[in-house]
mmCIF file of C-alpha atoms in Angstrom:
data_model
loop_
_atom_site.group_PDB
_atom_site.id
_atom_site.type_symbol
_atom_site.label_atom_id
_atom_site.label_comp_id
_atom_site.label_asym_id
_atom_site.label_seq_id
_atom_site.Cartn_x
_atom_site.Cartn_y
_atom_site.Cartn_z
ATOM 1 C CA MET A 1 38.452 30.747 13.080
ATOM 2 C CA ALA A 2 34.731 31.424 13.245
ATOM 3 C CA GLY A 3 35.125 32.941 16.707
ATOM 4 C CA SER A 4 37.947 35.163 15.467
ATOM 5 C CA GLY A 5 35.789 36.373 12.570
ATOM 6 C CA GLN A 6 32.928 37.204 14.902
ATOM 7 C CA ARG A 7 35.237 39.182 17.187
ATOM 8 C CA ARG A 8 36.638 41.083 14.202
ATOM 9 C CA ALA A 9 33.115 41.944 13.022
ATOM 10 C CA ALA A 10 32.239 43.185 16.515
ATOM 11 C CA VAL A 11 35.319 45.412 16.559
ATOM 12 C CA ASP A 12 34.502 46.776 13.105
ATOM 13 C CA SER A 13 30.933 47.496 14.203
ATOM 14 C CA ALA A 14 32.143 49.539 17.172
ATOM 15 C CA LEU A 15 34.293 51.865 15.068
ATOM 16 C CA ARG A 16 33.129 55.482 14.981
ATOM 17 C CA ALA A 17 31.398 56.527 11.753
ATOM 18 C CA ARG A 18 32.712 59.398 9.626
ATOM 19 C CA ASP A 19 30.683 61.819 7.533
ATOM 20 C CA ILE A 20 31.628 59.895 4.388
ATOM 21 C CA ASP A 21 30.379 56.649 5.969
ATOM 22 C CA ARG A 22 27.041 58.271 6.737
ATOM 23 C CA ALA A 23 26.887 59.722 3.218
ATOM 24 C CA GLN A 24 27.602 56.332 1.633
ATOM 25 C CA ALA A 25 24.919 54.631 3.756
ATOM 26 C CA SER A 26 22.426 57.335 2.761
ATOM 27 C CA THR A 27 23.272 56.750 -0.888
ATOM 28 C CA VAL A 28 22.550 53.025 -0.508
ATOM 29 C CA LEU A 29 19.205 53.961 1.025
ATOM 30 C CA ASP A 30 18.522 56.374 -1.867
ATOM 31 C CA ALA A 31 19.114 53.555 -4.360
ATOM 32 C CA ALA A 32 16.966 51.109 -2.379
ATOM 33 C CA TYR A 33 14.099 53.603 -2.300
ATOM 34 C CA ALA A 34 14.405 54.268 -6.034
ATOM 35 C CA GLU A 35 14.284 50.502 -6.712
ATOM 36 C CA GLY A 36 11.194 49.945 -4.546
ATOM 37 C CA GLN A 37 12.916 48.121 -1.682
ATOM 38 C CA LEU A 38 11.747 50.725 0.841
ATOM 39 C CA GLY A 39 8.515 52.626 1.225
ATOM 40 C CA ALA A 40 8.620 56.391 1.651
ATOM 41 C CA GLN A 41 8.191 56.392 5.427
ATOM 42 C CA GLU A 42 10.780 53.625 5.932
ATOM 43 C CA TYR A 43 13.198 55.499 3.704
ATOM 44 C CA HIS A 44 12.813 58.754 5.602
ATOM 45 C CA ASP A 45 13.178 56.983 8.966
ATOM 46 C CA ARG A 46 16.327 55.149 7.908
ATOM 47 C CA VAL A 47 17.956 58.205 6.350
ATOM 48 C CA SER A 48 17.282 60.129 9.541
ATOM 49 C CA SER A 49 18.893 57.319 11.556
ATOM 50 C CA ALA A 50 21.864 57.213 9.171
ATOM 51 C CA ASN A 51 22.453 60.937 9.569
ATOM 52 C CA GLY A 52 22.600 60.506 13.348
ATOM 53 C CA ALA A 53 24.533 57.221 13.430
ATOM 54 C CA ARG A 54 27.664 57.215 15.612
ATOM 55 C CA THR A 55 29.156 53.814 14.728
ATOM 56 C CA LEU A 56 29.658 51.636 11.649
ATOM 57 C CA GLY A 57 27.520 48.982 13.299
ATOM 58 C CA GLU A 58 24.536 51.325 13.380
ATOM 59 C CA LEU A 59 24.989 52.090 9.682
ATOM 60 C CA ALA A 60 25.381 48.412 8.817
ATOM 61 C CA ARG A 61 22.086 47.529 10.492
ATOM 62 C CA LEU A 62 20.273 50.165 8.420
ATOM 63 C CA VAL A 63 21.274 48.494 5.141
ATOM 64 C CA ALA A 64 21.629 44.851 6.237
ATOM 65 C CA ASP A 65 18.293 43.730 4.713
ATOM 66 C CA LEU A 66 18.772 45.545 1.398
ATOM 67 C CA GLN A 67 19.985 44.361 -1.962
ATOM 68 C CA SER A 68 23.117 46.228 -3.031
ATOM 69 C CA PRO A 69 22.673 49.248 -5.326
ATOM 70 C CA ALA A 70 22.188 48.377 -8.980
ATOM 71 C CA VAL A 71 24.906 50.712 -10.241
ATOM 72 C CA PHE A 72 28.267 51.954 -9.041
ATOM 73 C CA GLY A 73 30.442 54.738 -10.349
ATOM 74 C CA GLY A 74 34.157 54.533 -11.003
ATOM 75 C CA GLY A 75 36.447 52.129 -12.779
ATOM 76 C CA THR A 76 35.947 50.082 -15.893
ATOM 77 C CA ALA A 77 33.004 47.734 -16.363
ATOM 78 C CA ALA A 78 35.240 44.800 -15.425
ATOM 79 C CA GLU A 79 36.388 46.523 -12.224
ATOM 80 C CA ARG A 80 32.965 47.487 -10.888
ATOM 81 C CA PRO A 81 31.388 45.277 -8.208
ATOM 82 C CA ARG A 82 28.849 42.884 -9.648
ATOM 83 C CA ARG A 83 25.361 42.897 -8.254
ATOM 84 C CA ARG A 84 24.369 39.586 -6.737
ATOM 85 C CA ALA A 85 21.387 37.750 -8.216
ATOM 86 C CA PRO A 86 18.293 37.941 -5.932
ATOM 87 C CA GLU A 87 18.402 34.202 -5.159
ATOM 88 C CA ARG A 88 21.769 34.701 -3.461
ATOM 89 C CA TYR A 89 20.252 36.939 -0.774
ATOM 90 C CA PRO A 90 18.553 35.770 2.445
ATOM 91 C CA ALA A 91 14.779 35.359 2.351
ATOM 92 C CA GLY A 92 14.302 38.432 4.551
ATOM 93 C CA THR A 93 16.049 40.734 2.057
ATOM 94 C CA ARG A 94 13.846 43.506 0.703
ATOM 95 C CA ALA A 95 12.362 42.990 -2.769
ATOM 96 C CA ARG A 96 12.782 45.499 -5.599
ATOM 97 C CA SER A 97 10.018 46.622 -7.925
ATOM 98 C CA ALA A 98 11.767 44.553 -10.621
ATOM 99 C CA ASP A 99 11.538 41.423 -8.437
ATOM 100 C CA ARG A 100 7.812 41.980 -7.932
ATOM 101 C CA ALA A 101 7.312 42.521 -11.661
ATOM 102 C CA GLU A 102 9.161 39.279 -12.440
ATOM 103 C CA THR A 103 6.982 37.349 -10.011
ATOM 104 C CA VAL A 104 3.801 38.865 -11.466
ATOM 105 C CA ALA A 105 5.001 37.807 -14.925
ATOM 106 C CA ALA A 106 5.491 34.251 -13.647
ATOM 107 C CA LEU A 107 1.973 34.277 -12.170
ATOM 108 C CA ASP A 108 0.591 35.541 -15.493
ATOM 109 C CA THR A 109 2.310 32.651 -17.265
ATOM 110 C CA ALA A 110 0.966 30.174 -14.709
ATOM 111 C CA HIS A 111 -2.550 31.516 -15.239
ATOM 112 C CA ALA A 112 -2.187 31.320 -19.004
ATOM 113 C CA ASP A 113 -1.058 27.682 -18.957
ATOM 114 C CA GLY A 114 -3.731 26.551 -16.493
ATOM 115 C CA GLN A 115 -1.773 26.276 -13.247
ATOM 116 C CA LEU A 116 -3.860 29.030 -11.610
ATOM 117 C CA ASP A 117 -7.527 29.870 -12.029
ATOM 118 C CA ALA A 118 -8.679 33.473 -12.366
ATOM 119 C CA ASP A 119 -9.427 34.006 -8.669
ATOM 120 C CA GLU A 120 -6.129 32.501 -7.519
ATOM 121 C CA HIS A 121 -4.227 34.557 -10.040
ATOM 122 C CA ALA A 122 -5.901 37.827 -9.016
ATOM 123 C CA VAL A 123 -5.252 37.301 -5.299
ATOM 124 C CA MET A 124 -1.648 36.172 -5.813
ATOM 125 C CA VAL A 125 -0.882 39.120 -8.090
ATOM 126 C CA GLU A 126 -2.259 41.444 -5.417
ATOM 127 C CA LEU A 127 0.023 39.829 -2.837
ATOM 128 C CA ALA A 128 3.014 39.950 -5.179
ATOM 129 C CA THR A 129 2.632 43.669 -5.847
ATOM 130 C CA GLU A 130 2.636 44.326 -2.097
ATOM 131 C CA ALA A 131 5.366 41.820 -1.122
ATOM 132 C CA ARG A 132 8.112 43.273 1.041
ATOM 133 C CA THR A 133 10.771 40.558 0.896
ATOM 134 C CA LEU A 134 12.276 38.080 -1.543
ATOM 135 C CA GLY A 135 10.982 35.302 0.691
ATOM 136 C CA ASP A 136 7.418 36.571 0.311
ATOM 137 C CA LEU A 137 7.779 36.437 -3.473
ATOM 138 C CA SER A 138 9.434 33.029 -3.404
ATOM 139 C CA THR A 139 6.503 31.587 -1.436
ATOM 140 C CA LEU A 140 4.018 32.746 -4.080
ATOM 141 C CA VAL A 141 5.734 30.805 -6.877
ATOM 142 C CA ALA A 142 7.080 27.866 -4.860
ATOM 143 C CA ASP A 143 4.529 25.334 -6.202
ATOM 144 C CA LEU A 144 4.519 26.532 -9.821
ATOM 145 C CA GLN A 145 6.231 24.900 -12.754
ATOM 146 C CA GLN A 146 8.755 27.074 -14.577
ATOM 147 C CA ARG A 147 8.983 29.478 -11.683
ATOM 148 C CA PRO A 148 11.554 32.236 -12.107
ATOM 149 C CA SER A 149 15.127 31.745 -10.980
ATOM 150 C CA ALA A 150 14.714 34.830 -8.800
ATOM 151 C CA PRO A 151 13.570 35.261 -6.119
ATOM 152 C CA SER A 152 13.192 31.510 -5.452
ATOM 153 C CA LYS A 153 15.279 29.574 -2.931
ATOM 154 C CA PRO A 154 17.121 32.462 -1.269
ATOM 155 C CA ARG A 155 20.354 31.400 0.413
ATOM 156 C CA VAL A 156 21.381 32.614 3.867
ATOM 157 C CA HIS A 157 24.738 34.369 4.220
ATOM 158 C CA PRO A 158 25.630 34.701 7.940
ATOM 159 C CA ASP A 159 28.564 37.032 7.195
ATOM 160 C CA ARG A 160 26.411 39.607 5.374
ATOM 161 C CA THR A 161 26.447 42.133 8.214
ATOM 162 C CA ARG A 162 30.216 41.911 8.524
ATOM 163 C CA LEU A 163 30.630 42.419 4.794
ATOM 164 C CA VAL A 164 28.502 45.559 4.977
ATOM 165 C CA VAL A 165 30.547 46.818 7.952
ATOM 166 C CA ILE A 166 33.801 46.229 6.120
ATOM 167 C CA ALA A 167 32.441 47.950 3.013
ATOM 168 C CA LEU A 168 31.550 51.000 5.071
ATOM 169 C CA ALA A 169 34.829 50.899 6.993
ATOM 170 C CA THR A 170 36.769 51.053 3.723
ATOM 171 C CA ALA A 171 34.807 54.020 2.399
ATOM 172 C CA THR A 172 38.070 55.890 1.837
ATOM 173 C CA ALA A 173 38.723 53.616 -1.110
ATOM 174 C CA LEU A 174 35.407 54.748 -2.522
ATOM 175 C CA ALA A 175 36.087 58.446 -2.003
ATOM 176 C CA GLY A 176 37.208 58.841 -5.599
ATOM 177 C CA PHE A 177 33.658 58.540 -6.840
ATOM 178 C CA VAL A 178 30.063 59.115 -5.770
ATOM 179 C CA TRP A 179 27.364 56.502 -6.235
ATOM 180 C CA THR A 180 24.446 57.847 -8.256
ATOM 181 C CA VAL A 181 21.140 56.169 -8.966
ATOM 182 C CA ARG A 182 20.462 55.950 -12.693
ATOM 183 C CA ASP A 183 18.340 53.755 -14.918
ATOM 184 C CA ASP A 184 21.116 52.254 -17.033
ATOM 185 C CA GLU A 185 24.829 53.028 -17.096
ATOM 186 C CA PRO A 186 26.819 54.295 -14.067
ATOM 187 C CA ALA A 187 28.279 57.765 -13.968
ATOM 188 C CA PRO A 188 31.914 58.169 -15.103
ATOM 189 C CA ALA A 189 34.548 58.049 -12.389
ATOM 190 C CA ALA A 190 35.840 61.201 -10.778
ATOM 191 C CA SER A 191 39.548 61.790 -11.070
ATOM 192 C CA ALA A 192 41.762 61.183 -8.065
ATOM 193 C CA THR A 193 42.449 64.917 -7.743
ATOM 194 C CA GLU A 194 38.796 65.932 -7.593
ATOM 195 C CA THR A 195 37.120 66.792 -4.330
ATOM 196 C CA VAL A 196 34.247 64.527 -3.354
ATOM 197 C CA ASP A 197 30.946 66.399 -3.338
ATOM 198 C CA TYR A 198 29.191 65.031 -0.284
ATOM 199 C CA ASP A 199 26.057 67.002 -1.132
ATOM 200 C CA ALA A 200 25.612 64.723 -4.145
ATOM 201 C CA ALA A 201 24.849 61.888 -1.716
ATOM 202 C CA ALA A 202 22.358 63.885 0.344
ATOM 203 C CA PRO A 203 19.084 62.080 1.154
ATOM 204 C CA LEU A 204 16.131 62.648 -1.129
ATOM 205 C CA VAL A 205 13.599 65.064 0.334
ATOM 206 C CA ILE A 206 9.997 64.248 -0.511
ATOM 207 C CA PRO A 207 7.716 66.902 0.997
ATOM 208 C CA THR A 208 4.357 65.652 2.183
ATOM 209 C CA PRO A 209 1.771 68.352 2.946
ATOM 210 C CA MET A 210 -0.939 67.947 5.546
ATOM 211 C CA LEU A 211 -3.177 65.353 3.933
ATOM 212 C CA ASN A 212 -6.458 66.899 5.105
ATOM 213 C CA THR A 213 -5.759 69.950 2.932
ATOM 214 C CA LEU A 214 -6.204 70.597 -0.777
ATOM 215 C CA ALA A 215 -2.469 70.102 -1.446
ATOM 216 C CA GLY A 216 -2.502 66.870 0.555
ATOM 217 C CA PHE A 217 -5.471 65.480 -1.361
ATOM 218 C CA VAL A 218 -3.910 66.312 -4.727
ATOM 219 C CA GLN A 219 -0.640 64.594 -3.791
ATOM 220 C CA PHE A 220 -2.510 61.569 -2.430
ATOM 221 C CA ARG A 221 -4.526 61.290 -5.648
ATOM 222 C CA ASP A 222 -1.440 61.634 -7.848
ATOM 223 C CA ASP A 223 0.506 59.039 -5.842
ATOM 224 C CA TYR A 224 -2.516 56.725 -5.854
ATOM 225 C CA ARG A 225 -2.736 56.918 -9.656
ATOM 226 C CA ALA A 226 1.000 56.282 -9.956
ATOM 227 C CA GLY A 227 0.888 53.345 -7.550
ATOM 228 C CA PHE A 228 -2.250 51.548 -8.746
ATOM 229 C CA GLY A 229 -2.727 52.734 -12.316
ATOM 230 C CA ASP A 230 -6.175 54.228 -11.650
ATOM 231 C CA THR A 231 -7.991 56.488 -9.175
ATOM 232 C CA LEU A 232 -10.781 54.098 -8.129
ATOM 233 C CA VAL A 233 -11.490 53.512 -4.434
ATOM 234 C CA ASP A 234 -14.257 52.153 -2.272
ATOM 235 C CA GLU A 235 -13.282 54.627 0.447
ATOM 236 C CA ALA A 236 -10.529 57.141 1.183
ATOM 237 C CA VAL A 237 -10.038 58.948 4.504
ATOM 238 C CA MET A 238 -7.659 61.892 4.765
ATOM 239 C CA HIS A 239 -6.214 62.794 8.185
ATOM 240 C CA ASP A 240 -3.462 65.332 8.806
ATOM 241 C CA GLU A 241 -0.384 63.075 8.691
ATOM 242 C CA HIS A 242 -1.774 59.879 7.201
ATOM 243 C CA ALA A 243 -4.545 58.616 4.969
ATOM 244 C CA SER A 244 -6.223 55.287 4.303
ATOM 245 C CA ALA A 245 -7.783 53.735 1.241
ATOM 246 C CA VAL A 246 -9.924 50.686 0.491
ATOM 247 C CA ARG A 247 -9.906 49.405 -3.075
ATOM 248 C CA ARG A 248 -11.379 46.498 -4.995
ATOM 249 C CA ALA A 249 -9.148 43.418 -5.206
ATOM 250 C CA GLY A 250 -9.125 40.006 -6.821
ATOM 251 C CA ASN A 251 -12.202 39.202 -8.889
ATOM 252 C CA GLY A 252 -14.125 42.176 -7.538
ATOM 253 C CA ASN A 253 -15.649 40.391 -4.541
ATOM 254 C CA SER A 254 -12.799 41.356 -2.225
ATOM 255 C CA THR A 255 -11.171 44.534 -0.948
ATOM 256 C CA ALA A 256 -7.675 45.414 0.198
ATOM 257 C CA ASP A 257 -6.862 48.096 2.782
ATOM 258 C CA TYR A 258 -3.928 50.495 2.477
ATOM 259 C CA THR A 259 -2.354 53.207 4.595
ATOM 260 C CA TYR A 260 -0.582 56.205 3.093
ATOM 261 C CA ARG A 261 2.285 58.206 4.615
ATOM 262 C CA GLY A 262 3.979 59.492 1.489
ATOM 263 C CA GLY A 263 3.718 55.959 0.060
ATOM 264 C CA PHE A 264 1.164 53.131 0.141
ATOM 265 C CA ALA A 265 1.455 50.020 2.317
ATOM 266 C CA ARG A 266 -0.999 47.136 2.732
ATOM 267 C CA THR A 267 -2.782 46.974 6.078
ATOM 268 C CA GLY A 268 -2.729 43.275 6.966
ATOM 269 C CA SER A 269 -2.357 40.369 4.571
ATOM 270 C CA GLN A 270 -6.005 39.280 4.360
ATOM 271 C CA LEU A 271 -8.530 40.494 1.812
ATOM 272 C CA GLY A 272 -11.926 41.717 3.000
ATOM 273 C CA SER A 273 -15.349 40.962 1.556
ATOM 274 C CA ARG A 274 -16.808 43.574 -0.783
ATOM 275 C CA GLU A 275 -20.497 44.404 -0.621
ATOM 276 C CA ARG A 276 -22.481 43.436 -3.717
ATOM 277 C CA ASP A 277 -23.837 46.941 -4.147
ATOM 278 C CA ALA A 278 -20.470 48.631 -3.617
ATOM 279 C CA VAL A 279 -19.547 51.134 -6.328
ATOM 280 C CA ASP A 280 -16.195 52.357 -7.581
ATOM 281 C CA ILE A 281 -15.540 55.944 -6.558
ATOM 282 C CA ASP A 282 -13.293 57.853 -8.943
ATOM 283 C CA LEU A 283 -11.073 60.359 -7.154
ATOM 284 C CA ALA A 284 -10.469 62.037 -10.507
ATOM 285 C CA GLN A 285 -14.086 63.252 -10.435
ATOM 286 C CA VAL A 286 -13.492 65.349 -7.319
ATOM 287 C CA ASN A 287 -13.300 69.054 -8.142
ATOM 288 C CA ALA A 288 -10.110 69.791 -6.229
ATOM 289 C CA GLU A 289 -10.457 73.576 -6.310
ATOM 290 C CA ALA A 290 -14.014 73.429 -4.984
ATOM 291 C CA LEU A 291 -12.919 70.998 -2.287
ATOM 292 C CA GLY A 292 -10.133 73.388 -1.262
ATOM 293 C CA ALA A 293 -12.600 76.275 -1.009
ATOM 294 C CA ALA A 294 -14.945 74.210 1.158
ATOM 295 C CA LEU A 295 -12.105 73.120 3.452
ATOM 296 C CA ALA A 296 -11.094 76.756 3.893
ATOM 297 C CA GLN A 297 -14.669 77.673 4.927
ATOM 298 C CA ALA A 298 -15.330 74.482 6.897
ATOM 299 C CA ALA A 299 -15.499 76.077 10.363
ATOM 300 C CA ALA A 300 -17.983 78.694 9.159
ATOM 301 C CA ILE A 301 -20.142 76.141 7.336
ATOM 302 C CA VAL A 302 -20.762 74.110 10.522
ATOM 303 C CA ARG A 303 -20.512 77.092 12.928
ATOM 304 C CA VAL A 304 -17.629 75.719 15.012
ATOM 305 C CA PRO A 305 -15.746 78.657 16.627
ATOM 306 C CA ASP A 306 -12.026 78.495 15.785
ATOM 307 C CA GLY A 307 -12.623 75.053 14.308
ATOM 308 C CA ALA A 308 -10.254 73.160 12.034
ATOM 309 C CA VAL A 309 -10.722 70.229 9.685
ATOM 310 C CA THR A 310 -9.685 67.043 11.487
ATOM 311 C CA HIS A 311 -10.270 64.713 8.531
ATOM 312 C CA PHE A 312 -12.513 64.089 5.560
ATOM 313 C CA ARG A 313 -13.925 60.897 4.111
ATOM 314 C CA ILE A 314 -14.660 60.114 0.465
ATOM 315 C CA ALA A 315 -17.141 57.257 0.229
ATOM 316 C CA ASP A 316 -20.545 56.080 -0.968
ATOM 317 C CA ASP A 317 -22.822 56.509 2.068
ATOM 318 C CA SER A 318 -26.537 55.817 1.927
ATOM 319 C CA TRP A 319 -27.153 58.262 4.781
ATOM 320 C CA ALA A 320 -25.390 60.966 2.767
ATOM 321 C CA GLY A 321 -27.382 60.199 -0.370
ATOM 322 C CA GLY A 322 -24.611 58.517 -2.354
ATOM 323 C CA PRO A 323 -20.966 59.212 -3.178
ATOM 324 C CA GLY A 324 -19.705 62.331 -1.484
ATOM 325 C CA ILE A 325 -17.098 63.914 0.760
ATOM 326 C CA THR A 326 -17.861 64.188 4.465
ATOM 327 C CA VAL A 327 -15.766 66.880 6.178
ATOM 328 C CA PHE A 328 -15.312 66.773 9.963
ATOM 329 C CA VAL A 329 -14.497 69.917 11.962
ATOM 330 C CA GLN A 330 -13.562 70.349 15.638
ATOM 331 C CA ASN A 331 -11.990 72.985 17.883
ATOM 332 C CA ASP A 332 -9.785 72.805 20.967
ATOM 333 C CA VAL A 333 -12.761 72.481 23.336
ATOM 334 C CA ALA A 334 -14.270 69.522 21.458
ATOM 335 C CA GLN A 335 -17.042 71.492 19.761
ATOM 336 C CA SER A 336 -17.627 69.790 16.431
ATOM 337 C CA GLY A 337 -19.753 69.494 13.323
ATOM 338 C CA HIS A 338 -19.592 68.001 9.846
ATOM 339 C CA PHE A 339 -20.994 68.467 6.374
ATOM 340 C CA VAL A 340 -21.271 66.559 3.112
ATOM 341 C CA LEU A 341 -19.981 67.833 -0.235
ATOM 342 C CA SER A 342 -20.731 66.595 -3.711
ATOM 343 C CA PHE A 343 -17.735 65.841 -5.900
ATOM 344 C CA ALA A 344 -18.491 69.114 -7.688
ATOM 345 C CA GLY A 345 -18.082 70.991 -4.391
ATOM 346 C CA ASP A 346 -21.734 71.693 -3.547
ATOM 347 C CA VAL A 347 -22.727 71.465 0.121
ATOM 348 C CA LEU A 348 -25.382 68.738 0.246
ATOM 349 C CA LYS A 349 -26.002 68.429 3.983
ATOM 350 C CA THR A 350 -24.771 70.190 7.106
ATOM 351 C CA TYR A 351 -24.630 68.986 10.680
ATOM 352 C CA PRO A 352 -23.546 72.167 12.494
ATOM 353 C CA TYR A 353 -22.456 72.594 16.081
ATOM 354 C CA ARG A 354 -25.388 73.588 18.252
ATOM 355 C CA GLY A 355 -24.051 75.300 21.342
#
């Protein structure tokens, strides 16, 4: 029987995908992104793959490690599919923002009742907020009393991929409604005579400007504030398509590194040591308009013919005289220079190209 089931799953996986199958997979990815299961870059990559998928198997693999969407449209409350509790998913299933918040709450309780000291609590909260899977979260609370029911002890379901394939293969049954991501109640069902609006399931488009520009810096700063609750960094470096940030972690003696590509992701799992004289740099103190003006005049400031800004670094550098913005310029023949700005936009030092 098991062999027969495996053969059936293989046949289902090889079936050609229809436009509605691709649209439904994209909608699952939309919901997963909205719930925090996927970072921005992962989301964009998977949606792109879903749009180009040729078989149901390809679509199934794109959603196989995701929790099912929180809401479904169509039918009465009793008829709608029930969302499985997190503990019923495999350990490698992606965690939602709600799962991370629940784990942080459990760590807060453990700290309050003496199970964790302040340093342990700070480090574990940092890890919980960056956890990618339910298994990662489960490990953090495995030795605590009164740990949450989710996401502890995830259970493996070997037929999960087949179930996803079958769900996609029967998308015709779902054609009477469109899944929509909402905070609370699902949208009302469409009538059987209505035409399905496939555009309603189109992937989210999140434009990301070049990050070494004024627009890129402003978006980075806004996303940083939204992600961390403040705009304090030890260092931020803005390249064209990605950025990096170092921020204080734990009890203040450690740092955590992050990369940014439309969303923040931890670089490695280990915390670094923070210098005793390190200072918090507030990105909110940067005069964005003055920075934009300096970036526009960067090639002229350092006398690099046809130069362009390659990247800029916001940090507290003793050689630069304290917190500032160092802007690096280069042209196609490797002629380069750099200069240092104050947060107010004043040019403090220049290191021009000397041809």
